[in-house]
Amino acid sequence: MTTELTFPVTEQQLQSFSQGRDEPKWFTDQRLAALDKAGKLELPKPDKTKIAKWNFTSFSYDADTEATSSYSGLSDAVRTLVGEEADVGNLLTQKNGVTQFGSVQDELKAKGVVFTDMATAVKEHGDLVQKYFMQDAVSSDEHSLTAAHAALLNGGAFIYVPEGVEVEAPLQAIFAHEGSFGLFNHVLIVAEANSRLTYIENYLSEGSGDAAVANIVSEVYVGDGAVVRYGAVDNLTDSVTTYVNRRGYVSGIDAKLYWALGQMNDGNTVSENTTYLHGQGSYGDTKTVSIGRGKQIQNFTTNVIHFGKDTDGQILKHGVMKEAATSIFNGISKIEHGATKANGEQTERVLMLSEKARGDANPILLIDEDDVTAGHAASVGRIDPLQMFYLMSRGLSRTEAERLIIHGFLEPVVGALPIDSVKEQLYDVIERKVY
Amino acid sequence: MTKPSLSVKDLHVSIEEKEILKGFGIEVKGGEIHAIMGPNGTGKSTLASALMGHPNYEVTSGEATFNGEDLFEMEVDERARAGLFLAMQYPSEVSGVTNADFIRSAMNADRGEDDQVSLMQFIRKIDEKMGTLEIDQSFQHRYLNEGFSGGEKKRNEILQLLMLEPKIAILDEIDSGLDIDALKVVAKGINELRSDDFGCMIITHYQRLLNYIQPDFVHVMMQGRIVKSGGPELAQKLEEQGYDWIKEELGIEDETVGQ
Ligand SMILES: Nc1ncnc2c1ncn2[C@@H]1O[C@H](COP(=O)(O)OP(=O)(O)OP(=O)(O)O)[C@@H](O)[C@H]1O
Ligand SMILES: [Mg+2]
């Protein structure tokens, strides 16, 4: 039996929402078609986590947020992430999908770089958006949540870096969420041949915690020789149920995509991160850290799928489980027939801090080609009492000793993150979440 | 200031229901160096671990006071902050935590918010102590003991000793695994601490270390307690003649703690 989901938005409401945003017809049509599918398709089935009873449909569709465009209008939490006004480089901030502040350096604009919100992008860069939006990386037909996403999209960013353009300074996006709003946030990044960029995003909650939904999809398209570094710190509150799907479509020869994901939500979360390595000699690297606490249930599935020859995919995931948190860490390295000389490696490690915490690490290698190399390692364990004794024998309190061990456990991932500001933010979040 | 003191009386310690220490007693004061010798498996490391509060060892009877306070009433970290230090025979490795971060946290552990060791002070001190111990600077940034060779771990224990400046230190086989040059260097480091404010219990199998660190007392452990005590000449005699003459003298057949 299939359970049909009912989303709290009718076709008419969606139509007028789209018109209100002045969207091109193709986009409106796509929304309406997707809304129909959202009610018919099934939920995704993350391995080893049952999500049938999770709240994906109960949320409000009213952003209840005024658009602003000045730095002074930003909340303290957002300002902490972006720094002083004078230091703001390339930034987009939104609250409940409504743009609050945006800035792009003139020299980047002059080179043809686009960094804007999705609402603007569909109007001003319609052709580009149409060419990539939910095409190769993600399809709205996959399941009910991708369909709902395509239908109800109400926030997000679009980034386009033309051929040969190297963007030095990071592009930063901050997506704040408040109240019972259902956030359907889409990030679309297109890096043309031999371009280079670093993108950093933050998801955070403001105000009190009403039951709400975040349905997040990111797509990254990486052309020949292009290098994209994608950093994220997800930090949504415990009343928000999150579906987040970040996909990379690495079609370029020798293209490189680095993911650095700090998955620090406090609510139930299903996260999928998939990198398709099509380009010959392309490289995909995923580093993830997460901390579970309270009673939250999370599922983190990371896929690297090798199609091209000489492709290299690396997965490294470390998670700490506190209290009664449950997390499943699935890692899948898939090497398709014909991807000769591909190399796929993965490591998943889980550290549990309490008797009630549950963690499971499942490394999976699926290989349809002989001439490849692959390897995996996984562990689920608790803090070693002898390490505790050693550290405490030097005067560290139990809490401080645990703190060092946890930081040490996460360090191989956090310390290796290719983006310094993500590293710093993560150290802060880890500090707050663990104590 | 009164001299630090560690006083142990009639100590009995078990591990997994098996009694290992059977009536151990000692009195260590500031300014004194005690060498504890004895064949393998006679309870030397057990003594060291139990005094520091190792979770696997159960104190079944007896008492220990540290500067007059009941040692067994204190948590491991409280013992350390009170000034007790144990250089371990097999120190743990802690991945992801750099040596420098760890040592600095340890130095700050018994200091108040506004009395923390500044980064400059710390660097100056650790540079100096690493110089004394001839440890390469790169070891500051290596993860704590991870992948250290046996000798490097020992030196790192002594580095922590010099950085933390405890009142009473127990050194468990700090000389095993050290080459002769390293032995001299480590001895020099320990000798730097010698003062009325520092007392030390050195567990060792070899007279050699005691050539460089002159002990005031030498004790021999067998069957989980001290069976003979003397001055430096006792260590000399053990080096030359082994333990058999003591066993004969005392009528001991099996010197270990038995099954
Ligand atoms: N976990 C354990 N379970 C059972 N027996 C143990 C355990 N740990 C130690 N023992 C036993 O306790 C006895 C004393 O061990 P201890 O390590 O104190 O000896 P030691 O004098 O330090 O020896 P060495 O000179 O070889 O270091 C030994 O017989 C040892 O096998
Ligand atoms: Mg021993």
XYZ file of C-alpha atoms and ligand atoms in Angstrom:
726
model
C 0.000 0.000 0.000
C 1.290 3.438 -0.774
C 0.609 6.345 1.477
C -0.225 9.453 -0.469
C 1.024 12.674 0.935
C -1.109 15.756 0.995
C 0.728 19.030 0.834
C -1.056 22.073 2.233
C -1.011 23.990 -1.044
C -3.639 23.753 -3.770
C -3.023 24.070 -7.474
C -4.730 27.460 -7.532
C -2.679 28.749 -4.629
C 0.503 27.573 -6.276
C -0.470 29.194 -9.545
C -1.062 32.534 -7.930
C 2.087 32.202 -5.822
C 4.077 31.697 -9.012
C 2.362 34.597 -10.731
C 3.002 36.803 -7.742
C 6.705 36.085 -8.208
C 6.451 36.941 -11.868
C 7.904 33.600 -12.923
C 8.207 32.501 -16.570
C 5.556 30.125 -17.797
C 7.843 27.107 -18.122
C 8.647 27.390 -14.455
C 5.019 27.698 -13.390
C 4.090 24.724 -15.540
C 6.887 22.712 -14.029
C 5.652 23.576 -10.556
C 2.101 22.512 -11.315
C 3.152 19.237 -12.905
C 5.384 18.511 -9.931
C 2.637 19.285 -7.416
C 0.509 16.635 -9.001
C 3.341 14.115 -8.765
C 4.141 15.050 -5.176
C 0.789 13.683 -4.129
C 1.221 10.464 -6.102
C 4.840 9.433 -5.696
C 6.141 7.668 -2.617
C 8.533 8.927 -0.006
C 12.206 8.123 -0.502
C 13.463 5.030 1.311
C 16.709 5.812 3.065
C 18.371 2.539 3.985
C 17.730 1.493 7.614
C 15.660 4.504 8.662
C 11.871 4.545 8.633
C 10.592 7.976 7.757
C 6.965 7.175 6.899
C 5.665 8.924 10.000
C 7.911 11.961 9.824
C 6.398 15.338 9.226
C 7.021 16.341 5.624
C 3.657 17.934 4.952
C 2.618 20.020 7.913
C 3.950 23.550 7.524
C 2.830 27.015 6.689
C 3.445 28.507 3.291
C 3.419 32.102 4.400
C 6.964 33.414 4.747
C 5.715 36.215 6.993
C 8.946 38.053 6.331
C 9.617 41.514 4.910
C 12.238 41.851 2.218
C 15.068 44.111 3.300
C 18.291 45.011 1.629
C 20.502 46.493 4.280
C 23.118 44.944 6.488
C 21.574 46.598 9.532
C 18.356 44.661 8.923
C 20.115 41.330 9.495
C 19.667 39.429 12.726
C 22.533 39.028 15.189
C 22.807 35.327 14.411
C 23.232 36.051 10.727
C 25.673 38.867 11.352
C 27.865 36.584 13.441
C 28.198 34.369 10.399
C 28.934 37.112 7.897
C 31.178 39.322 10.013
C 31.413 43.113 9.892
C 29.670 45.011 7.135
C 32.995 46.238 5.781
C 34.173 42.648 5.370
C 31.128 41.474 3.482
C 32.203 40.234 0.089
C 29.866 38.073 -1.914
C 26.851 37.356 0.164
C 23.243 36.378 -0.113
C 21.088 36.096 2.959
C 17.492 34.975 3.077
C 14.963 34.432 5.787
C 12.137 32.040 5.026
C 13.156 32.269 1.405
C 12.878 36.061 1.274
C 16.086 37.859 0.346
C 17.381 40.112 3.106
C 20.698 41.163 1.722
C 22.750 40.512 -1.362
C 26.094 41.702 -2.563
C 28.483 40.654 -5.299
C 31.846 42.235 -5.993
C 31.839 44.415 -9.125
C 34.846 42.706 -10.610
C 33.000 39.384 -10.500
C 29.943 40.866 -12.162
C 32.210 42.282 -14.842
C 33.538 38.794 -15.515
C 30.029 37.464 -15.934
C 29.706 35.731 -12.588
C 26.112 35.439 -11.402
C 25.262 35.072 -7.737
C 21.636 35.835 -7.046
C 18.518 34.395 -5.465
C 16.480 31.784 -7.325
C 13.503 34.128 -7.708
C 15.645 36.588 -9.647
C 17.482 33.861 -11.527
C 14.386 32.318 -13.093
C 13.441 35.739 -14.398
C 16.807 37.143 -15.435
C 18.746 33.999 -16.295
C 15.839 31.835 -17.363
C 17.701 30.048 -20.156
C 20.561 29.017 -17.925
C 18.286 27.941 -15.129
C 16.073 25.998 -17.473
C 19.080 24.205 -18.940
C 20.205 22.846 -15.565
C 17.388 23.082 -13.026
C 16.497 19.588 -11.826
C 17.840 17.990 -14.977
C 20.891 15.735 -14.717
C 21.701 15.901 -11.014
C 18.238 15.618 -9.502
C 14.896 14.841 -11.029
C 11.533 15.944 -9.687
C 10.238 12.437 -10.500
C 12.440 10.594 -8.036
C 9.994 10.566 -5.191
C 7.410 12.621 -3.455
C 9.925 14.936 -1.768
C 11.823 15.911 -4.903
C 8.468 16.488 -6.603
C 7.247 18.615 -3.707
C 10.507 20.491 -3.902
C 10.111 21.335 -7.575
C 6.514 22.362 -6.949
C 6.904 24.462 -3.853
C 10.367 25.987 -4.242
C 10.371 29.247 -2.319
C 13.985 30.132 -1.661
C 17.538 29.538 -2.704
C 20.425 30.750 -4.791
C 21.794 30.529 -8.278
C 25.488 30.715 -9.077
C 27.020 30.778 -12.506
C 30.734 31.029 -13.139
C 31.688 31.404 -16.808
C 34.463 29.503 -18.511
C 37.936 30.226 -17.216
C 36.831 32.546 -14.434
C 38.448 31.880 -11.094
C 36.540 33.270 -8.142
C 38.978 33.695 -5.285
C 36.771 34.953 -2.448
C 34.106 32.540 -1.237
C 30.482 33.076 -2.174
C 28.417 32.827 0.983
C 24.717 32.150 1.368
C 22.792 32.177 4.613
C 19.360 30.629 4.797
C 17.553 31.466 7.991
C 14.355 29.720 8.919
C 11.700 30.846 11.363
C 8.389 29.601 12.703
C 6.279 26.937 11.025
C 7.354 27.961 7.541
C 7.971 25.153 5.058
C 11.281 26.042 3.439
C 11.797 24.640 -0.048
C 15.261 25.870 -0.775
C 17.118 25.246 -3.984
C 20.742 25.985 -4.743
C 21.925 25.656 -8.306
C 25.611 26.058 -9.105
C 27.039 25.908 -12.583
C 30.810 25.999 -12.953
C 31.843 26.166 -16.583
C 35.099 24.729 -17.930
C 38.266 25.704 -16.068
C 36.428 27.880 -13.619
C 36.943 27.797 -9.905
C 34.757 28.710 -6.974
C 34.146 28.196 -3.308
C 30.612 28.321 -1.994
C 29.599 28.264 1.660
C 26.088 27.996 2.991
C 24.510 28.080 6.414
C 21.086 26.919 7.417
C 19.956 28.216 10.765
C 16.811 28.639 12.824
C 15.599 31.822 14.386
C 12.912 32.366 16.975
C 10.894 29.688 18.704
C 10.518 26.174 17.420
C 7.225 25.380 15.760
C 6.857 22.162 13.816
C 8.155 22.864 10.341
C 9.714 21.306 7.274
C 12.874 22.044 5.339
C 13.096 20.463 1.918
C 16.482 21.343 0.483
C 17.994 20.438 -2.856
C 21.360 21.547 -4.184
C 22.728 20.849 -7.608
C 26.300 21.457 -8.634
C 27.412 21.118 -12.254
C 31.143 20.987 -12.773
C 32.653 21.373 -16.253
C 36.040 20.368 -17.725
C 38.912 21.218 -15.432
C 36.660 23.207 -13.104
C 37.122 23.053 -9.347
C 34.235 23.609 -6.938
C 34.469 23.615 -3.168
C 31.108 23.409 -1.474
C 30.899 23.948 2.263
C 27.768 23.764 4.389
C 26.840 24.072 8.008
C 23.286 22.898 8.655
C 22.027 23.999 12.015
C 18.238 23.839 12.057
C 16.374 23.479 15.314
C 14.799 20.300 16.687
C 11.244 21.041 15.550
C 12.261 21.209 11.900
C 12.141 17.964 9.903
C 14.706 18.151 7.154
C 15.086 16.457 3.840
C 18.329 17.594 2.266
C 19.700 16.332 -0.989
C 22.971 17.701 -2.328
C 24.089 16.374 -5.658
C 27.105 16.996 -7.805
C 27.134 16.277 -11.486
C 30.787 16.229 -12.390
C 30.714 15.884 -16.139
C 33.963 17.634 -16.966
C 37.276 15.954 -17.726
C 39.567 16.340 -14.703
C 36.879 18.309 -12.899
C 36.945 18.366 -9.102
C 34.199 18.712 -6.550
C 34.874 18.926 -2.812
C 32.048 18.726 -0.307
C 32.575 19.831 3.283
C 29.366 19.250 5.176
C 28.746 20.021 8.808
C 25.432 18.301 9.458
C 24.436 19.738 12.783
C 20.642 19.899 12.640
C 18.843 19.144 15.889
C 15.714 17.736 14.244
C 15.042 14.557 12.332
C 17.032 14.667 9.140
C 17.362 12.595 5.997
C 20.416 13.653 4.106
C 21.534 12.402 0.772
C 24.744 13.547 -0.839
C 25.576 12.144 -4.237
C 28.427 12.827 -6.589
C 28.250 11.574 -10.149
C 31.726 11.288 -11.606
C 31.215 11.258 -15.361
C 34.235 13.175 -16.564
C 37.374 11.178 -17.233
C 39.862 11.768 -14.435
C 37.294 13.627 -12.358
C 37.472 13.742 -8.606
C 34.836 13.813 -5.908
C 35.550 14.260 -2.241
C 33.000 14.267 0.565
C 33.830 15.101 4.123
C 31.008 15.098 6.657
C 30.755 15.595 10.369
C 27.633 15.385 12.423
C 26.576 15.433 16.023
C 23.309 13.886 17.097
C 21.646 14.751 20.370
C 18.319 14.587 22.143
C 16.017 12.052 20.545
C 16.691 13.000 16.976
C 16.841 10.404 14.233
C 19.079 10.977 11.270
C 20.100 9.177 8.141
C 23.157 10.283 6.204
C 23.665 8.567 2.896
C 26.649 9.485 0.785
C 27.008 8.126 -2.727
C 29.839 8.490 -5.152
C 29.018 6.993 -8.505
C 31.823 6.446 -10.953
C 31.090 6.444 -14.665
C 34.283 7.947 -16.071
C 37.669 6.290 -16.381
C 40.348 7.239 -13.857
C 37.811 8.781 -11.542
C 38.595 9.068 -7.868
C 35.955 9.260 -5.148
C 36.635 9.766 -1.461
C 34.153 9.634 1.395
C 35.026 10.449 4.989
C 32.264 10.690 7.593
C 32.563 11.061 11.324
C 29.603 11.298 13.671
C 29.185 11.740 17.403
C 25.979 10.526 19.035
C 24.889 11.903 22.358
C 21.935 11.220 24.615
C 19.268 9.164 22.814
C 20.168 10.206 19.277
C 20.091 7.663 16.471
C 22.008 7.974 13.237
C 22.623 5.760 10.274
C 25.683 6.457 8.177
C 25.486 4.840 4.775
C 28.368 5.192 2.372
C 28.061 3.866 -1.135
C 30.886 3.793 -3.640
C 29.511 2.588 -6.924
C 31.773 1.895 -9.866
C 29.930 1.368 -13.134
C 31.063 -0.913 -15.898
C 33.595 0.886 -18.072
C 34.976 3.112 -15.319
C 38.375 1.504 -15.571
C 41.132 2.567 -13.206
C 38.561 4.171 -10.942
C 39.359 4.409 -7.252
C 36.686 4.572 -4.566
C 37.466 4.844 -0.894
C 35.366 5.489 2.142
C 35.535 5.670 5.893
C 32.667 6.019 8.341
C 33.264 6.372 12.039
C 30.750 6.815 14.822
C 31.503 7.657 18.429
C 28.731 7.105 20.940
C 28.678 9.045 24.154
C 25.804 7.421 25.953
C 24.177 4.060 26.478
C 21.019 5.200 24.727
C 22.689 6.590 21.637
C 22.515 4.453 18.516
C 24.853 4.617 15.591
C 25.308 2.439 12.583
C 27.936 2.685 9.873
C 27.373 0.857 6.602
C 30.104 1.071 4.016
C 29.028 -0.397 0.715
C 31.082 -0.985 -2.408
C 29.170 -1.808 -5.597
C 31.586 -2.597 -8.369
C 30.799 -3.541 -11.950
C 34.280 -3.225 -13.363
C 37.392 -5.341 -12.819
C 40.173 -2.881 -13.293
C 39.539 -0.668 -10.279
C 40.691 -0.091 -6.722
C 38.400 0.412 -3.782
C 38.477 0.257 -0.024
C 36.418 0.929 3.014
C 36.687 1.201 6.761
C 34.028 1.642 9.375
C 33.778 1.683 13.131
C 31.216 2.309 15.796
C 32.538 2.690 19.293
C 32.532 4.380 22.643
C 35.063 6.538 24.408
C 38.014 4.470 25.560
C 38.162 4.510 29.393
C 41.946 4.238 29.283
C 42.187 7.389 27.201
C 39.951 9.086 29.741
C 42.195 7.885 32.558
C 45.273 9.138 30.770
C 43.859 12.605 30.110
C 42.358 12.938 33.584
C 45.635 11.834 35.143
C 47.021 15.112 33.855
C 44.372 17.107 35.677
C 41.688 17.464 33.014
C 38.159 17.149 34.346
C 35.976 14.396 32.957
C 34.093 16.930 30.808
C 37.263 18.499 29.496
C 38.792 15.109 28.739
C 35.663 14.050 26.848
C 35.708 17.339 25.019
C 39.266 16.759 23.827
C 38.506 13.201 22.740
C 35.433 14.317 20.780
C 37.303 17.135 19.102
C 40.080 14.687 18.355
C 37.583 12.262 16.871
C 36.114 14.899 14.568
C 39.443 16.527 13.767
C 40.462 14.280 10.860
C 37.388 15.576 9.051
C 37.087 19.131 10.345
C 40.827 19.760 10.204
C 40.932 18.585 6.599
C 38.038 20.728 5.412
C 39.231 22.777 2.494
C 37.410 25.936 3.579
C 38.756 27.788 6.607
C 35.632 29.717 7.492
C 33.544 26.531 7.498
C 36.144 25.009 9.762
C 35.873 27.890 12.218
C 32.085 27.857 12.204
C 32.058 24.138 12.769
C 34.393 24.375 15.729
C 31.885 26.812 17.250
C 28.854 24.655 16.535
C 30.594 21.513 17.787
C 31.552 23.310 20.963
C 27.932 24.330 21.518
C 26.401 21.009 20.615
C 28.642 18.791 22.631
C 28.326 20.740 25.892
C 55.481 25.703 52.889
C 55.406 22.149 54.151
C 57.001 19.478 52.029
C 54.672 17.410 49.880
C 54.100 13.882 51.068
C 52.576 10.652 49.878
C 51.928 8.074 52.523
C 50.652 4.576 51.726
C 49.766 2.038 54.411
C 48.913 -1.655 54.131
C 47.502 -1.262 50.640
C 45.580 -4.135 49.082
C 44.552 -3.880 45.443
C 42.718 -6.332 43.222
C 42.144 -6.564 39.538
C 39.274 -8.677 38.326
C 38.875 -10.244 41.769
C 42.536 -11.209 41.895
C 44.566 -9.638 44.690
C 47.777 -8.134 43.367
C 48.983 -5.759 46.069
C 49.087 -7.408 49.449
C 49.988 -4.973 52.155
C 52.110 -2.369 50.419
C 53.419 0.607 52.405
C 55.667 3.567 51.641
C 56.264 7.149 52.690
C 57.534 9.574 50.042
C 58.331 13.186 50.941
C 59.451 16.244 49.034
C 63.175 16.115 48.330
C 63.262 12.308 48.327
C 63.772 9.935 45.463
C 62.635 6.370 45.990
C 63.561 3.642 43.559
C 61.203 0.698 43.375
C 62.663 -2.419 41.876
C 61.512 -5.986 41.625
C 61.053 -8.834 39.179
C 58.335 -8.822 36.516
C 54.793 -9.320 37.664
C 55.330 -8.331 41.285
C 52.815 -5.470 41.278
C 54.867 -2.356 40.532
C 52.615 -0.998 37.775
C 49.584 -2.026 39.771
C 50.776 0.167 42.610
C 51.360 3.112 40.291
C 47.965 2.703 38.575
C 46.028 2.262 41.805
C 47.560 5.375 43.339
C 46.606 7.415 40.280
C 43.062 5.949 40.230
C 43.075 3.658 37.194
C 39.472 2.460 36.698
C 40.394 -1.244 36.423
C 42.070 -1.489 39.809
C 40.067 -1.886 42.956
C 41.472 -0.794 46.288
C 40.133 -3.384 48.728
C 41.807 -2.151 51.909
C 44.552 0.056 53.237
C 44.994 3.789 52.974
C 46.869 6.454 51.102
C 47.128 10.117 51.951
C 48.457 12.861 49.754
C 49.539 15.949 51.680
C 47.309 14.696 54.464
C 44.223 14.183 52.287
C 42.635 10.815 51.602
C 43.839 9.969 48.108
C 41.166 7.356 47.480
C 38.415 9.889 48.101
C 39.643 11.923 45.125
C 38.814 11.508 41.448
C 41.701 10.910 39.067
C 41.762 14.526 37.933
C 41.600 15.804 41.512
C 44.646 13.725 42.385
C 46.469 15.245 39.433
C 45.456 18.773 40.314
C 46.566 18.184 43.887
C 50.037 17.501 42.449
C 50.305 13.766 41.824
C 51.756 12.652 38.501
C 52.141 9.255 36.882
C 54.444 8.685 33.939
C 52.872 5.569 32.526
C 54.544 2.406 31.349
C 52.128 2.321 28.402
C 50.636 5.767 27.796
C 47.469 5.975 25.654
C 47.346 7.435 22.189
C 44.730 10.092 21.520
C 44.084 10.801 17.883
C 43.196 14.270 16.699
C 44.463 16.025 19.828
C 47.822 17.674 19.400
C 50.467 17.265 22.036
C 50.690 21.012 22.526
C 46.918 21.504 22.900
C 46.756 18.689 25.390
C 49.658 19.858 27.519
C 48.372 23.405 27.538
C 44.889 22.262 28.616
C 46.504 20.189 31.342
C 48.571 23.150 32.564
C 45.463 25.296 32.688
C 43.333 22.647 34.370
C 44.207 23.723 37.897
C 44.279 27.430 37.158
C 41.457 29.907 37.462
C 39.843 31.757 34.558
C 42.125 34.771 34.909
C 45.259 32.848 35.709
C 45.544 30.832 32.509
C 48.929 30.237 30.966
C 49.222 32.585 28.020
C 50.173 31.218 24.641
C 53.498 33.067 24.813
C 54.365 31.715 28.241
C 53.398 28.255 27.111
C 55.472 28.357 23.958
C 58.502 29.660 25.793
C 58.274 26.926 28.374
C 57.585 24.047 26.024
C 60.362 25.134 23.692
C 62.765 25.174 26.619
C 61.687 21.780 27.989
C 61.712 20.159 24.585
C 65.211 21.532 24.221
C 66.251 19.945 27.510
C 64.785 16.603 26.472
C 66.058 16.904 22.912
C 62.603 16.341 21.482
C 62.048 17.628 17.982
C 59.727 20.666 17.804
C 57.473 18.819 15.377
C 56.239 16.711 18.295
C 54.233 19.673 19.560
C 51.921 19.343 16.610
C 51.786 15.576 16.389
C 48.700 13.907 17.816
C 49.153 12.803 21.401
C 51.428 9.740 21.414
C 49.959 8.586 18.105
C 52.566 6.638 16.216
C 55.283 7.627 18.703
C 58.058 5.068 19.115
C 58.457 3.486 22.544
C 61.275 5.850 23.450
C 59.427 8.879 22.106
C 56.448 8.090 24.309
C 58.688 7.916 27.364
C 60.266 11.243 26.548
C 56.828 12.716 26.026
C 55.804 11.543 29.494
C 58.813 13.335 30.941
C 58.008 16.420 28.885
C 54.596 16.488 30.566
C 56.293 16.023 33.929
C 58.520 19.027 33.324
C 55.652 21.139 32.031
C 53.243 20.311 34.853
C 55.758 20.390 37.714
C 53.856 18.083 40.057
C 54.658 17.670 43.747
C 55.022 13.905 43.733
C 55.716 11.893 40.607
C 55.594 8.170 39.991
C 57.675 7.141 37.004
C 56.842 3.654 35.775
C 59.735 2.190 33.804
C 60.537 5.480 32.211
C 63.938 4.083 31.227
C 62.851 0.982 29.357
C 63.095 1.449 25.641
C 65.399 4.447 25.954
C 68.774 4.430 24.293
C 71.715 5.450 26.421
C 71.796 9.052 25.209
C 68.070 9.438 25.760
C 68.476 7.998 29.241
C 70.968 10.723 30.159
C 68.742 13.402 28.703
C 65.679 12.172 30.590
C 67.697 11.895 33.816
C 68.880 15.462 33.362
C 65.259 16.580 32.992
C 64.202 14.812 36.167
C 67.204 16.105 38.086
C 66.162 19.646 37.168
C 63.048 19.121 39.260
C 64.911 17.939 42.337
C 64.068 20.153 45.270
C 62.355 19.957 48.624
C 59.077 20.584 46.814
C 59.344 17.504 44.659
C 59.300 13.860 45.608
C 59.627 10.954 43.231
C 59.031 7.212 43.036
C 61.021 5.669 40.217
C 60.010 2.191 39.144
C 62.852 0.610 37.234
C 64.536 -2.676 36.430
C 67.938 -1.199 35.868
C 70.653 0.261 37.996
C 71.701 2.311 34.972
C 69.044 4.992 35.422
C 69.989 5.257 39.079
C 73.547 6.113 38.082
C 72.142 9.317 36.660
C 69.415 9.909 39.211
C 70.847 9.130 42.595
C 68.034 7.652 44.748
C 67.768 8.207 48.483
C 65.989 4.905 49.036
C 65.775 1.653 47.117
C 62.911 -0.779 47.713
C 62.439 -4.267 46.372
C 58.912 -5.508 45.616
C 57.888 -9.114 45.586
C 54.489 -10.725 45.983
C 52.732 -7.372 45.980
C 54.646 -5.636 48.751
C 58.033 -4.246 49.694
C 60.246 -7.022 50.958
C 63.502 -5.163 51.345
C 64.610 -1.531 51.557
C 67.991 0.110 51.594
C 70.112 2.860 50.089
C 71.676 3.173 46.619
C 74.026 0.305 47.411
C 71.036 -2.069 47.330
C 70.407 -1.260 43.673
C 74.078 -1.859 42.986
C 73.935 -5.256 44.613
C 70.784 -6.228 42.674
C 72.487 -5.238 39.454
C 75.418 -7.510 40.281
C 73.650 -10.443 41.896
C 70.008 -10.406 40.805
C 67.129 -11.189 43.132
C 67.852 -14.766 44.186
C 69.749 -13.836 47.340
C 66.730 -11.870 48.587
C 64.406 -14.740 47.844
C 66.709 -17.090 49.707
C 67.071 -14.687 52.610
C 63.292 -14.381 52.906
C 62.389 -17.903 51.947
C 60.327 -16.805 48.918
C 59.879 -19.346 46.167
C 57.551 -17.577 43.737
C 58.179 -13.841 43.794
C 55.190 -12.926 41.590
C 51.780 -12.227 43.021
C 50.749 -15.805 42.284
C 47.713 -17.170 40.504
N 43.854 -6.996 33.694
C 44.492 -7.949 34.385
N 43.917 -9.160 34.553
C 44.546 -10.132 35.232
N 45.757 -9.991 35.800
C 46.367 -8.807 35.666
C 45.773 -7.732 34.958
N 46.612 -6.681 35.003
C 47.683 -7.094 35.698
N 47.551 -8.367 36.101
C 48.526 -9.188 36.812
O 48.973 -8.496 37.947
C 50.313 -8.856 38.217
C 51.133 -7.606 38.503
O 51.210 -6.840 37.315
P 52.021 -5.500 37.262
O 51.786 -4.915 35.921
O 51.683 -4.664 38.421
O 53.512 -6.028 37.387
P 54.859 -5.210 37.300
O 55.551 -5.436 38.584
O 54.624 -3.828 36.887
O 55.623 -6.026 36.167
P 56.656 -5.519 35.031
O 57.969 -5.406 35.695
O 56.670 -6.645 34.060
O 56.141 -4.246 34.474
C 50.795 -9.652 37.030
O 50.804 -11.004 37.357
C 49.758 -9.368 35.977
O 49.616 -10.458 35.091
Mg 55.031 -2.731 35.169
